[in-house]
Amino acid sequence: MPFNKRTASAKSPKNRVLDEMLEMAEALQAHELISRQDMAKLKLICEAPPEYTPEKVTAIRVGKAKVSQSVLASILNVSVSAVQKWESPTSGKHPSGAAAKLLQLIDKRGLEAIVV
């Protein structure tokens, strides 16, 4: 998608920067300066995380990461209480920001994608 001022002004500054970064990466890939694997990783990083339901957070923690609430909290650098609220259907709380992005990476690539 080519950059134009009208499109950019309708987007938040963060989305605009990510869109421009992806556009540049696509141009570099067209000249074979970025590998397909690196391009796929970049697209995943730039993709906005979905809004996670309590069931989805629990499924990621138990099914993908196979860790306790306290371990997931430590990995995401949040409180155990935050993870408990995310998993509670009555709390109305959802992960956002960096925590949501890290959950997205765990969901798509597994815990190994973020734990070194």
XYZ file of C-alpha atoms in Angstrom:
116
model
C 0.000 0.000 0.000
C 1.666 3.230 -1.069
C 1.977 6.047 1.398
C -0.204 9.088 0.956
C -0.910 11.955 3.318
C -4.680 11.478 3.351
C -4.367 7.814 4.409
C -1.654 8.583 6.941
C -3.569 11.392 8.612
C -6.528 9.085 9.295
C -4.304 6.608 11.161
C -2.724 6.889 14.549
C 0.978 7.829 14.514
C 1.935 4.334 15.710
C 0.019 2.621 12.896
C 1.496 5.033 10.368
C 5.025 4.230 11.495
C 4.373 0.488 11.341
C 2.762 0.819 7.917
C 5.716 2.801 6.620
C 8.149 0.284 8.100
C 6.319 -2.571 6.367
C 6.255 -0.643 3.101
C 10.021 -0.133 3.279
C 10.595 -3.796 4.159
C 8.465 -4.889 1.190
C 10.557 -2.674 -1.088
C 13.741 -4.196 0.336
C 12.339 -7.694 -0.119
C 11.509 -6.903 -3.744
C 15.241 -6.308 -4.214
C 16.018 -9.504 -2.283
C 17.631 -7.603 0.587
C 15.264 -9.131 3.181
C 14.584 -12.860 3.320
C 11.072 -14.288 3.225
C 11.531 -15.545 6.786
C 12.564 -12.115 8.068
C 9.656 -10.527 6.207
C 7.220 -12.973 7.819
C 8.654 -12.144 11.251
C 8.372 -8.426 10.566
C 4.748 -8.757 9.460
C 3.939 -10.670 12.649
C 5.589 -8.018 14.800
C 3.730 -5.195 13.042
C 0.359 -6.944 13.129
C -1.979 -5.489 15.755
C -2.809 -8.008 18.482
C -6.419 -9.126 18.761
C -8.537 -8.442 21.827
C -8.151 -11.510 23.990
C -11.145 -13.099 25.705
C -10.691 -14.752 29.108
C -11.048 -18.156 27.432
C -8.361 -17.347 24.873
C -5.899 -16.096 27.526
C -6.440 -19.308 29.506
C -6.070 -21.430 26.351
C -2.774 -19.742 25.482
C -1.445 -20.092 29.038
C -2.513 -23.725 29.512
C -2.412 -25.065 25.951
C 0.477 -23.241 24.311
C 2.735 -21.995 27.098
C 1.887 -24.727 29.638
C 2.702 -22.457 32.588
C 1.008 -21.254 35.758
C -0.544 -17.819 36.114
C 2.444 -16.635 38.145
C 4.956 -17.822 35.532
C 2.989 -16.194 32.708
C 2.801 -12.986 34.735
C 6.567 -13.051 35.160
C 7.151 -13.694 31.442
C 4.829 -10.823 30.459
C 6.177 -8.553 33.213
C 2.726 -8.027 34.741
C 1.232 -8.875 38.121
C -0.355 -12.236 38.872
C -3.508 -10.254 39.623
C -3.512 -8.932 36.046
C -3.395 -12.461 34.608
C -6.146 -13.550 37.002
C -8.329 -10.633 35.859
C -7.683 -11.412 32.189
C -8.814 -14.990 32.758
C -11.916 -13.994 34.746
C -15.044 -13.666 32.584
C -16.579 -11.174 35.023
C -13.645 -8.741 35.306
C -13.979 -7.142 31.874
C -10.176 -6.761 31.736
C -8.131 -7.696 28.681
C -4.404 -7.677 27.991
C -3.207 -4.686 26.014
C -0.001 -3.116 24.805
C 3.166 -5.151 25.148
C 1.425 -7.934 27.090
C -1.119 -8.443 24.290
C 1.657 -8.464 21.697
C 3.653 -11.038 23.658
C 0.528 -13.198 24.041
C 0.046 -12.976 20.289
C 3.616 -14.176 19.710
C 3.173 -17.038 22.202
C -0.089 -18.012 20.511
C 1.419 -18.039 17.020
C 4.990 -19.210 17.669
C 4.988 -20.780 21.123
C 6.732 -19.747 24.302
C 10.122 -20.318 22.671
C 9.544 -17.225 20.540
C 9.974 -14.914 23.510
C 11.865 -16.899 26.159
C 15.555 -17.202 25.495
